[in-house]
Amino acid sequence: MIFLYIGPGAGLTFAGSLFVILSAVLLLLVLVATWPIRLLLALLSTGRRAPKGTVRQIVVIGLDGLDPGRTRRLIDEGKMPNFEALAARGTFTDLKTTLPPMSPVAWSSFQTGTNPGKHAIFDFLNRDLRTYRPYLSSARITEPDRRGWRKWIPGTRASVRMLRKSKPFWKILGDHGLFSTILRVPISFPPEPFRGVSLSAMCTPDLRGTQGTFTLLTTDAAECRSRTGGISILMDRRGSRTEAWLPGPPLGQSSNRNGSSSSSESRVRVLLRRKSSDATVQFQIGKTRFSLKPGESSGWQAVRFPCEWGRSISGLCEFRLLSISPELRVYVSPIQIDAGQPVMPIAHPPLYSIYLRKLHGPFATLGLAEDTWGLNSDVLSEADFLDQAWRIHDERERMLFESLKTSPDGLTICVFDGPDRIQHMFYRHDVPGHPANLGRENSPHARAIDEMYARMDDLVGRVAKTLHDDALLMVISDHGFCDFSRGVNLNIWLRDHGYLTTRAGAETEDYLAGVDWEKTRAYAFGLNGIYINLAGREHQGIVAPGDAATLRAEICERLTGIIDPERQSVAIRRVYDSREAYTGPYVNEGPDLIVGYEAGYRASWENAVGRVDGPLFSDNTRAWSGDHCVDPEIVPGVLLINRRLALEPGESPALIDLAPTILQQFGVPVPGHMDGRVIPINESRAATAKAKTPVQHEPAMAGSAP
């Protein structure tokens, strides 16, 4: 999931929180005023309401990245007793992931029951066919036009559009009268209307419109350099008083007198005063005041950023005092959209995020909230990162248990991201000789991953205790995990084998800006994809459509099984042709080839930002030392369910099977466009007298994917 951290900002501008709050209040008034009409309509349409299935409650706990191999080891060691107990009376099995095994792809297939060719999510990013530049694959945020006379119109709004296709299965449940609570399931921004409530997750931006940009405030000028995932700002220190300006949300494009356009951003002053008596530093940001000692975190603090027409925008950020001597250094987390005063809807209905904020206090709203780039850049320590990650996890737990208490029927899904983030950042401790261990050998957090698994086990045990006997509990992960020691720059391989050409001196430019497209037949983009520079599709495509299949087959054959000469090991296990791997109307929008790396290998950091320089193979020396963007057979997810599954020996269900299975358990017909199959589940002991609900399918329109 690294590509999203290093991708460009989403280009977000805001209309202010007043519109969203007024909309939420208006919606509430409309709901109250129209309830007699809605009740009458519900009574007249009982044929589509509340089907009788084999269960009345299903709870799905998503533990992003939980690995079945490590889970089995810890069960055998007696460190996951709740998993062991549930597996003894139910089923614990591998869960086949998607191609590629990447979170936005996998969770999109989970929620739609379709392959990427039908939901159109193939990576964190996709490329603009005209410019070859990247854009966020799941959502499009478009700035309003503020040029000329338009700048005088207050409240001009940015538009936000969901790019994932097909339909989440909870929307289908809602069409049949069933209520769902969807908490932080990835690829749910912007929120979509359905019968239930939801809080958006992965790809929800920060207040700056990026996918997570931290700020380092420092008095050390040498630290004020360009850094991936964050910005550095030099503070002005005068005796015991130090100040800096913290940048906030962009204010949009405006035109200058000479006709050119420029962008501006809001900002607030951060004033720090050090007490002479001790190591305490007092912070003042507008009306917000607090004190910290070195190593302490402020928790979420509300910060208001001024914008045009006398309005202001509320954001949340964490301040962490890193040091006071010899240099004063302060970490500021990515600025979160304030759920209590959201500048754009991050929940359905919009009032739901405000309700959660009132009930639980401030919480992280950024899609990728755990700041892995803060640790990757050595701004945060391992202890700092874990403290942040577990506080975010606790916020999610409070939401989940409140939902289970208030919604004893229907569907509840809650996804926890901590397992994925902690494994990404601490995997090196499990790999002797990992390149990232150089200088980091002696860590008190070397067992952080196993300790995290134990905490997930405790969570599952507490959830199980809250459910009634007939409730169906599923614990799932979208993929597993493996080592990431070596990087592969596919564009170097394509260049060296005559498929890609660069302009002289432009090899170091990001996002393929240095490529000579008139001489390039194929290029790598994202973490697993290779694209043919296809005439009639890419703006500067040169490969005739009739030659594309031959070229795909040629690259597949030559790239599969390539050897890393330094380690004398296979780096790429298999290369997949998307025309064989995917079906559906959006196949042509994704990569033409998908690279399945061997364990230990992944696209290099240079490959991830579209650079065509450096070696083909390189050591990964960053803290981000574990990954899953490899061949999907290497990193299956997990399925733990409190029912016996009627599986054949050696058979494993797939993530894509869960949507049709849940629909069938609720007695809802499975739409014909879904690719997943219904997993055979034995009935609960308390429901043995009930007849099984037959599997029903609704016909799909030819060639369609809703």
XYZ file of C-alpha atoms in Angstrom:
706
model
C 0.000 0.000 0.000
C 2.992 2.299 -0.162
C 2.056 3.827 -3.494
C -0.729 5.805 -1.960
C 1.598 7.447 0.526
C 3.989 8.634 -2.149
C 1.386 9.610 -4.703
C 0.489 13.230 -5.431
C -2.183 15.095 -3.517
C -5.786 14.697 -4.476
C -6.223 18.402 -5.245
C -8.867 19.049 -2.625
C -10.636 22.312 -1.898
C -13.346 22.918 0.635
C -16.635 24.668 1.023
C -16.497 24.622 4.808
C -18.244 22.420 7.325
C -21.385 24.542 7.603
C -22.859 23.097 4.395
C -22.391 19.498 5.550
C -23.823 20.145 9.009
C -26.843 22.011 7.602
C -27.363 19.198 5.101
C -27.302 16.627 7.888
C -29.813 18.589 9.981
C -32.049 19.079 6.945
C -31.880 15.352 6.195
C -32.914 14.570 9.763
C -35.904 16.938 9.526
C -36.954 15.388 6.214
C -36.751 11.893 7.685
C -38.913 12.893 10.644
C -41.457 14.716 8.471
C -41.820 11.905 5.945
C -41.860 8.873 8.243
C -45.624 8.174 7.792
C -45.174 8.070 4.016
C -42.081 5.880 4.281
C -43.893 3.544 6.684
C -46.788 3.204 4.249
C -44.411 2.487 1.368
C -42.631 -0.123 3.462
C -45.925 -1.865 4.250
C -46.885 -1.846 0.568
C -43.561 -3.363 -0.500
C -43.247 -6.215 1.986
C -42.365 -8.594 -0.821
C -38.865 -7.079 -0.908
C -38.476 -6.594 2.838
C -36.791 -8.579 5.606
C -36.227 -11.967 3.936
C -36.026 -14.989 6.202
C -32.534 -16.426 6.086
C -30.686 -18.887 8.260
C -29.332 -16.059 10.469
C -30.512 -12.679 11.701
C -27.090 -11.265 12.589
C -23.718 -11.491 10.826
C -20.612 -9.810 12.224
C -17.487 -9.547 10.093
C -14.227 -8.502 11.751
C -11.640 -7.505 9.159
C -8.018 -7.761 10.313
C -6.150 -6.309 7.366
C -3.092 -8.382 6.470
C -3.450 -11.101 9.119
C -1.339 -14.000 7.884
C -2.569 -17.620 8.188
C 0.917 -19.092 8.629
C 1.826 -16.872 11.569
C -1.643 -17.360 13.040
C -1.243 -21.159 12.987
C 2.174 -20.897 14.633
C 0.867 -18.708 17.429
C -2.161 -20.972 17.926
C 0.223 -23.927 18.282
C 2.248 -21.933 20.817
C -0.910 -21.240 22.856
C -0.775 -17.490 22.236
C -4.108 -17.159 20.408
C -6.571 -19.091 22.607
C -9.692 -17.387 21.268
C -8.809 -18.217 17.665
C -8.113 -21.784 18.777
C -11.467 -22.088 20.563
C -13.441 -20.657 17.639
C -11.590 -22.886 15.175
C -12.378 -25.954 17.306
C -16.122 -25.438 17.046
C -16.076 -23.744 13.640
C -13.546 -23.462 10.826
C -10.150 -21.852 10.373
C -8.808 -21.871 6.819
C -6.792 -19.981 4.254
C -8.757 -17.450 2.242
C -7.680 -16.961 -1.351
C -6.862 -13.341 -2.079
C -7.040 -11.313 -5.291
C -4.664 -10.614 -8.171
C -2.818 -8.523 -7.206
C -3.057 -9.088 -3.435
C -3.329 -5.385 -2.697
C -5.774 -3.901 -0.191
C -7.816 -1.628 -2.498
C -8.192 -4.463 -4.998
C -8.967 -7.114 -2.390
C -11.477 -5.122 -0.346
C -13.245 -4.010 -3.541
C -13.649 -7.665 -4.525
C -14.835 -8.480 -0.990
C -17.579 -5.864 -1.046
C -18.768 -6.486 -4.614
C -18.183 -10.234 -5.030
C -16.540 -9.496 -8.382
C -13.110 -9.624 -9.988
C -11.235 -6.382 -10.798
C -12.501 -6.468 -14.372
C -15.956 -5.660 -12.990
C -15.151 -3.246 -10.130
C -12.293 -1.406 -11.952
C -9.868 -1.155 -8.999
C -6.487 -2.589 -10.025
C -4.042 -0.677 -7.787
C -3.956 2.321 -5.478
C -3.361 4.480 -8.529
C -4.326 4.447 -12.179
C -2.793 6.440 -15.017
C -4.242 9.247 -17.075
C -4.358 7.895 -20.616
C -3.511 11.298 -22.068
C -0.666 12.395 -19.784
C 0.429 9.063 -18.242
C 0.315 10.839 -14.877
C -1.118 9.037 -11.837
C -4.454 9.628 -10.182
C -6.201 7.975 -7.254
C -7.951 4.886 -8.588
C -10.937 4.824 -6.225
C -12.119 8.436 -6.010
C -11.893 11.588 -8.071
C -11.804 14.921 -6.242
C -12.115 17.897 -8.567
C -11.384 21.467 -7.530
C -13.967 24.103 -8.369
C -13.016 26.697 -10.941
C -12.064 29.808 -8.937
C -10.668 31.841 -11.830
C -11.884 35.302 -12.767
C -15.276 36.335 -11.424
C -15.884 32.864 -9.952
C -13.562 33.608 -7.023
C -16.207 35.997 -5.671
C -18.767 33.211 -5.288
C -18.592 31.933 -1.682
C -19.015 28.272 -0.888
C -17.992 26.957 -4.300
C -17.691 23.225 -3.713
C -15.264 20.568 -4.833
C -16.865 17.508 -6.408
C -16.116 13.995 -5.172
C -16.920 10.913 -7.224
C -16.527 7.208 -6.437
C -14.617 5.406 -9.202
C -15.119 1.851 -7.962
C -17.755 0.129 -10.074
C -20.284 -2.597 -9.223
C -22.401 -2.600 -6.063
C -21.404 -3.382 -2.450
C -23.368 -6.336 -1.142
C -24.675 -4.350 1.848
C -26.475 -2.116 -0.638
C -28.162 -5.251 -1.995
C -29.083 -6.231 1.577
C -30.588 -2.781 2.036
C -32.666 -3.199 -1.103
C -34.219 -6.197 0.687
C -34.870 -4.316 3.923
C -31.797 -5.352 5.926
C -29.821 -2.797 7.944
C -25.998 -2.708 7.900
C -23.296 -0.929 9.892
C -20.104 -0.534 7.837
C -17.118 0.788 9.794
C -13.909 1.660 7.966
C -14.110 -0.891 5.150
C -11.477 0.175 2.587
C -12.623 1.808 -0.650
C -15.742 3.354 0.850
C -14.927 7.009 0.131
C -16.937 8.926 -0.816
C -19.735 7.263 1.180
C -22.553 5.761 -0.858
C -26.229 5.801 0.181
C -27.771 2.534 1.366
C -29.988 1.245 4.177
C -27.594 1.600 7.087
C -24.691 3.671 8.370
C -21.064 3.798 7.262
C -17.791 5.517 8.095
C -15.351 5.873 5.210
C -11.870 4.375 5.218
C -8.965 3.924 2.811
C -8.544 6.806 0.328
C -10.324 9.314 2.575
C -7.967 12.322 2.283
C -6.446 14.493 4.956
C -7.343 18.168 5.271
C -4.602 19.086 2.781
C -6.150 16.859 0.158
C -3.351 14.264 0.235
C -3.337 10.655 1.337
C -1.391 11.567 4.464
C 1.291 14.277 4.807
C 2.992 14.800 8.172
C 4.859 17.962 9.171
C 8.198 18.234 10.950
C 8.658 21.579 12.714
C 12.356 22.024 13.492
C 14.951 24.640 14.366
C 17.570 22.629 12.449
C 17.912 24.070 8.929
C 19.677 20.894 7.774
C 16.445 18.940 8.312
C 14.427 21.212 6.043
C 14.807 19.106 2.938
C 12.436 17.362 0.617
C 11.114 14.139 2.148
C 8.619 11.557 0.948
C 5.319 11.558 2.826
C 6.000 14.723 4.785
C 7.203 18.313 4.785
C 9.747 20.103 6.982
C 9.314 23.675 8.205
C 12.045 25.755 9.816
C 10.927 27.357 13.067
C 12.009 30.787 14.238
C 13.584 30.503 17.697
C 14.080 33.598 19.820
C 15.149 32.761 23.347
C 12.409 30.745 25.070
C 9.888 31.588 22.349
C 9.676 29.679 19.054
C 7.097 29.956 16.311
C 6.220 28.491 12.931
C 3.338 28.464 10.469
C 1.522 25.154 9.998
C 0.083 24.763 6.464
C -3.483 23.537 6.188
C -6.052 23.009 3.454
C -5.594 24.433 -0.026
C -7.854 27.323 -0.868
C -8.133 26.461 -4.558
C -7.015 27.998 -7.826
C -7.378 31.693 -8.462
C -6.346 33.922 -11.348
C -3.709 36.631 -11.138
C -3.741 40.007 -12.877
C -1.438 38.695 -15.601
C -3.937 35.937 -16.417
C -1.987 33.086 -14.834
C -3.470 30.926 -12.109
C -2.014 30.119 -8.700
C -2.981 28.110 -5.657
C -2.877 29.143 -2.032
C -3.273 27.393 1.280
C -4.579 28.274 4.669
C -2.200 28.221 7.633
C -2.101 28.787 11.386
C 0.623 30.009 13.696
C 2.143 27.533 16.138
C 3.671 29.304 19.141
C 5.920 27.397 21.559
C 7.326 28.614 24.882
C 9.739 26.601 26.975
C 9.449 26.806 30.733
C 12.702 27.768 32.375
C 12.058 25.497 35.354
C 11.816 22.164 33.504
C 11.688 20.515 30.079
C 8.038 21.391 29.478
C 7.056 23.213 26.287
C 3.799 25.138 26.124
C 1.946 25.066 22.776
C -0.521 27.654 21.509
C -2.359 27.215 18.196
C -5.167 29.733 18.000
C -7.359 29.057 21.034
C -5.868 25.601 21.592
C -3.311 25.351 24.412
C -1.475 22.389 25.934
C 1.939 21.449 27.346
C 4.284 18.581 26.451
C 7.542 17.108 27.611
C 9.966 15.342 25.221
C 8.462 12.075 23.970
C 4.894 13.045 24.851
C 1.947 13.236 22.478
C -0.886 15.725 22.667
C -3.467 13.301 21.318
C -5.936 14.774 18.851
C -6.092 18.556 19.027
C -8.641 20.678 17.187
C -7.061 23.324 14.955
C -9.032 25.894 12.991
C -7.676 27.124 9.662
C -8.969 30.456 8.322
C -10.271 30.619 4.771
C -12.078 33.119 2.580
C -15.213 35.065 3.515
C -14.366 34.974 7.224
C -14.984 31.259 7.531
C -12.710 28.646 9.075
C -12.170 24.918 8.720
C -11.693 22.544 11.648
C -9.061 19.837 11.514
C -7.537 17.398 13.996
C -3.861 16.647 14.404
C -1.473 15.127 16.892
C 1.557 17.075 18.134
C 4.503 15.093 19.462
C 7.481 16.828 21.083
C 10.476 14.911 19.713
C 13.313 16.886 21.336
C 14.137 20.247 22.868
C 17.959 20.188 22.704
C 20.155 20.802 20.843
C 17.324 21.429 18.399
C 13.631 21.857 19.042
C 11.736 19.304 16.935
C 7.971 18.741 16.782
C 6.117 16.106 14.783
C 2.645 17.056 13.525
C 0.516 14.223 12.186
C -1.403 14.472 8.925
C -4.286 16.856 9.580
C -7.481 14.846 9.823
C -10.911 15.922 8.655
C -12.814 16.649 11.868
C -15.685 14.148 11.986
C -17.690 16.556 14.120
C -17.385 19.359 11.572
C -16.596 17.544 8.328
C -15.679 19.663 5.345
C -17.120 16.931 3.163
C -19.185 13.839 3.928
C -17.067 11.014 5.289
C -20.038 9.008 6.502
C -23.506 7.916 5.471
C -25.683 9.588 6.423
C -23.528 12.718 6.944
C -24.906 13.045 10.483
C -23.332 9.685 11.428
C -19.768 11.014 11.690
C -21.013 13.881 13.849
C -22.832 11.373 16.061
C -19.669 9.269 16.454
C -17.620 12.362 17.292
C -20.089 13.402 19.999
C -20.253 9.882 21.394
C -16.575 8.878 21.342
C -14.660 12.123 21.092
C -12.145 12.983 18.343
C -10.866 10.151 16.144
C -8.743 9.579 13.056
C -10.562 9.936 9.743
C -7.678 9.699 7.257
C -7.946 6.554 5.177
C -4.371 5.513 5.975
C -4.273 6.966 9.459
C -1.231 5.186 10.928
C 1.685 7.343 9.790
C 4.055 4.798 8.254
C 5.980 7.539 6.450
C 6.724 9.225 9.748
C 8.566 6.056 10.778
C 9.940 5.368 7.299
C 11.556 8.823 7.352
C 12.997 8.274 10.856
C 11.003 11.226 12.180
C 8.956 8.961 14.454
C 10.541 6.256 16.575
C 9.163 2.722 16.693
C 7.640 3.504 20.088
C 6.007 6.677 18.723
C 4.512 4.774 15.786
C 3.130 1.967 17.932
C 1.616 4.450 20.379
C -0.176 6.177 17.512
C -1.292 2.924 15.879
C -2.771 1.486 19.068
C -4.616 4.709 19.922
C -6.246 4.586 16.486
C -7.058 0.905 17.030
C -8.744 1.710 20.352
C -10.897 4.352 18.635
C -12.101 1.712 16.192
C -12.844 -0.748 18.982
C -15.093 1.746 20.753
C -17.106 2.269 17.577
C -17.436 -1.474 16.979
C -18.650 -2.409 20.449
C -21.098 0.486 20.549
C -22.498 -0.719 17.227
C -22.823 -4.304 18.451
C -24.712 -3.051 21.484
C -27.149 -0.906 19.511
C -27.598 -3.125 16.416
C -28.191 -6.742 17.506
C -29.593 -7.679 14.077
C -28.463 -7.261 10.498
C -24.880 -6.901 9.252
C -21.958 -5.311 11.076
C -18.525 -5.031 9.467
C -15.523 -3.354 11.043
C -12.023 -3.409 9.551
C -8.906 -2.881 11.680
C -5.834 -1.623 9.809
C -3.273 -2.067 12.586
C -2.233 -5.617 11.634
C -1.280 -4.458 8.139
C 0.596 -1.328 9.229
C 2.521 -3.009 12.050
C 3.626 -5.896 9.825
C 4.742 -3.489 7.103
C 6.944 -1.595 9.567
C 8.299 -4.348 11.842
C 8.722 -7.379 9.566
C 12.495 -6.900 9.397
C 12.789 -8.096 12.996
C 11.690 -11.565 11.863
C 14.254 -11.742 9.038
C 17.901 -12.158 10.114
C 20.131 -10.180 7.789
C 17.328 -7.983 6.439
C 18.901 -4.891 4.814
C 16.605 -2.634 6.855
C 18.115 -3.903 10.104
C 21.370 -2.053 9.535
C 21.513 0.465 12.367
C 18.234 -0.832 13.822
C 19.390 -4.195 15.204
C 18.687 -3.593 18.894
C 15.011 -2.795 19.112
C 12.824 -3.259 22.203
C 9.922 -3.775 19.782
C 11.292 -6.776 17.919
C 8.228 -8.832 18.968
C 5.722 -6.169 17.974
C 4.062 -8.349 15.324
C 3.471 -11.363 17.568
C 2.220 -9.049 20.308
C -0.191 -7.487 17.819
C -1.558 -10.928 16.890
C -2.198 -11.628 20.570
C -4.158 -8.375 20.846
C -6.214 -9.303 17.783
C -6.971 -12.633 19.432
C -8.192 -10.813 22.540
C -10.384 -8.560 20.384
C -11.987 -11.549 18.658
C -12.666 -13.180 22.029
C -14.412 -10.089 23.359
C -16.507 -9.733 20.201
C -17.582 -13.383 20.381
C -18.810 -12.920 23.961
C -21.177 -10.127 22.929
C -23.022 -12.180 20.286
C -26.084 -14.352 20.699
C -25.878 -18.080 19.917
C -27.283 -17.833 16.398
C -25.069 -14.959 15.255
C -22.630 -15.737 12.470
C -19.115 -14.439 13.197
C -16.486 -14.164 10.478
C -12.910 -13.014 11.092
C -11.205 -12.307 7.779
C -8.123 -10.757 6.239
C -7.677 -9.545 2.700
C -4.185 -11.025 2.292
C -1.262 -12.384 4.275
C 2.303 -11.088 4.607
C 5.890 -11.843 3.660
C 9.374 -10.361 3.664
C 10.339 -7.402 1.462
C 14.148 -7.364 1.335
C 14.807 -6.651 -2.329
C 13.266 -4.220 -4.794
C 12.826 -4.710 -8.541
C 12.552 -1.766 -10.931
C 10.539 -3.204 -13.807
C 11.084 -0.122 -15.937
C 14.836 -0.805 -15.878
C 14.159 -4.331 -17.155
C 11.824 -2.987 -19.856
C 14.429 -0.421 -20.879
C 17.267 -2.932 -20.980
C 15.197 -5.317 -23.112
C 14.165 -2.708 -25.658
C 10.551 -2.137 -24.611
C 11.001 1.338 -23.057
C 13.109 4.349 -24.060
C 13.908 7.479 -22.061
C 14.912 10.965 -23.110
C 18.563 11.697 -22.409
C 19.054 13.177 -18.950
C 15.421 12.689 -17.898
C 15.720 9.242 -16.274
C 15.389 10.545 -12.715
C 12.078 12.316 -13.274
C 9.127 10.900 -11.335
C 5.998 9.262 -12.723
C 7.481 8.348 -16.120
C 7.989 12.000 -17.073
C 11.308 11.112 -18.711
C 9.913 8.421 -21.028
C 10.082 8.864 -24.792
C 6.619 7.596 -25.642
C 7.173 7.574 -29.384
C 9.735 4.798 -28.868
C 8.163 2.952 -25.925
C 6.090 -0.214 -26.305
C 5.530 -1.092 -22.615
C 5.907 0.572 -19.227
C 5.514 -0.378 -15.568
C 3.103 1.611 -13.425
C 2.073 1.078 -9.808
C 3.276 -1.858 -7.756
C 2.398 -4.865 -9.924
C 1.282 -3.627 -13.331
C 2.835 -3.481 -16.788
C 0.953 -1.628 -19.525
C 1.234 -1.838 -23.285
C 1.581 1.605 -24.892
C -1.453 0.829 -27.002
C -2.432 2.886 -30.020
C -5.995 4.126 -29.679
C -5.943 3.812 -25.876
C -2.853 5.682 -24.630
C -2.586 9.180 -26.088
C 0.872 8.452 -27.522
C 0.389 4.735 -28.007
C 2.448 3.057 -30.731
C 1.552 -0.653 -30.440
C -1.160 -1.700 -32.872
C -4.068 -3.498 -31.153
C -3.476 -6.529 -33.347
C 0.084 -6.856 -32.015
C -0.788 -6.449 -28.312
C -1.478 -10.138 -27.533
C 1.856 -11.222 -29.038
C 3.707 -8.533 -27.076
C 1.991 -9.510 -23.824
C 2.934 -13.158 -24.320
C 6.529 -12.233 -25.134
C 7.003 -10.127 -21.990
C 5.316 -12.793 -19.847
C 7.717 -15.448 -21.065
C 10.878 -13.349 -20.755
C 10.081 -11.806 -17.364
C 8.817 -14.919 -15.561
C 11.529 -16.540 -13.485
C 14.167 -13.784 -13.756
C 17.099 -14.293 -11.408
C 18.496 -11.809 -8.898
C 22.242 -12.201 -9.597
C 23.326 -10.985 -6.162
C 21.259 -13.586 -4.308
C 20.999 -16.173 -7.075
C 17.281 -16.505 -6.406
C 14.136 -16.187 -8.503
C 12.597 -12.719 -8.156
C 9.424 -13.095 -10.227
C 7.353 -16.203 -9.810
C 4.805 -15.595 -12.541
C 3.494 -12.893 -14.845
C -0.267 -12.934 -15.496
C -2.037 -11.797 -18.651
C -4.992 -9.689 -17.526
C -7.062 -10.865 -20.498
C -6.881 -14.365 -19.031
C -7.060 -13.394 -15.337
C -9.957 -10.898 -15.471
C -13.411 -10.704 -17.012
C -15.802 -7.785 -17.273
C -16.308 -4.430 -18.972
C -13.334 -2.675 -17.299
C -10.502 -5.095 -18.118
C -9.020 -2.659 -20.629
C -8.722 0.040 -17.937
C -6.289 -2.010 -15.859
C -2.773 -3.334 -16.424
C -2.146 -5.601 -19.359
C 0.208 -7.755 -17.290
C 0.287 -8.352 -13.524
C 3.620 -9.307 -11.966
C 3.588 -11.942 -9.223
C 6.817 -11.527 -7.246
C 8.441 -14.221 -5.152
C 8.512 -13.758 -1.376
C 11.234 -11.295 -0.414
C 10.775 -9.194 -3.566
C 8.505 -6.317 -4.549
C 8.489 -3.317 -6.873
C 11.324 -1.051 -5.768
C 10.757 2.412 -4.350
C 12.020 3.871 -7.653
C 9.568 1.717 -9.602
C 6.751 2.922 -7.332
C 7.337 6.564 -8.307
C 7.911 5.853 -12.002
C 11.662 6.522 -12.179
C 13.847 4.879 -14.815
C 17.243 5.098 -13.158
C 19.370 3.028 -10.820
C 19.835 -0.746 -10.772
C 17.336 -3.431 -11.665
C 17.662 -4.989 -8.181
C 18.270 -3.060 -4.961
C 18.214 -3.628 -1.210
C 15.208 -2.342 0.720
C 16.729 -0.445 3.648
C 13.580 1.285 4.836
C 11.567 0.444 7.925
C 8.749 -0.626 5.575
C 10.205 -4.128 5.426
C 7.242 -6.465 4.982
C 4.763 -6.547 2.117
C 2.136 -8.556 0.271
C 2.240 -7.254 -3.322
C 3.629 -10.569 -4.531
C 2.177 -13.638 -6.228
C -1.256 -14.177 -4.622
C -0.545 -17.852 -3.935
C 2.156 -16.784 -1.457
C -0.049 -14.513 0.701
C -3.550 -15.916 1.241
C -5.712 -14.284 3.861
C -7.508 -15.946 6.765
C -11.089 -17.002 7.391
C -12.138 -17.893 10.921
C -15.850 -18.614 11.246
C -17.971 -20.008 14.076
C -19.565 -22.576 11.749
C -18.378 -25.740 10.099
C -17.734 -25.312 6.391
C -18.486 -28.193 4.055
C -15.213 -27.968 2.130
C -13.495 -30.670 0.123
C -10.036 -31.791 1.346
C -7.471 -29.166 0.343
C -10.165 -26.722 -0.768
C -9.955 -23.079 0.301
C -12.678 -20.471 -0.107
C -11.860 -17.102 -1.640
C -12.333 -13.525 -0.481
C -14.583 -12.995 -3.487
C -16.923 -15.731 -2.146
C -17.885 -13.872 1.021
C -20.362 -11.417 -0.554
C -22.583 -14.113 -2.131
C -22.247 -16.258 0.993
C -23.466 -13.483 3.286
C -26.351 -12.686 0.935
C -27.368 -16.349 0.918
C -27.213 -16.583 4.718
C -29.636 -13.652 4.950
C -31.928 -15.252 2.370
C -31.201 -12.671 -0.327
C -30.808 -13.856 -3.947
C -27.243 -13.687 -5.250
C -27.006 -11.363 -8.289
C -25.908 -13.066 -11.455
C -23.035 -10.628 -12.054
C -21.144 -11.822 -8.964
C -18.119 -14.032 -9.630
C -17.880 -15.531 -6.151
C -19.587 -18.766 -5.171
C -21.621 -19.457 -2.056
C -19.504 -21.228 0.574
C -21.441 -24.179 2.044
C -21.974 -23.433 5.746
C -23.441 -25.904 8.209
C -26.245 -24.509 10.333
C -25.797 -23.454 13.942
C -26.742 -25.879 16.685
C -29.616 -23.609 17.736
C -31.041 -23.514 14.219
C -30.944 -27.176 13.222
C -34.728 -27.345 13.022
C -34.802 -24.712 10.295
C -34.743 -25.681 6.652
C -31.783 -24.443 4.651
C -32.352 -21.428 2.495
C -31.820 -22.477 -1.129
C -29.206 -20.597 -3.085
C -30.969 -18.195 -5.437
C -29.443 -16.254 -8.289
C -30.797 -13.236 -10.063
C -30.025 -13.058 -13.777
C -27.349 -10.611 -14.894
C -27.629 -8.469 -17.966
C -25.226 -9.581 -20.644
C -21.873 -7.804 -20.350
C -22.969 -5.704 -17.391
C -21.399 -5.069 -14.010
C -23.501 -2.737 -11.906
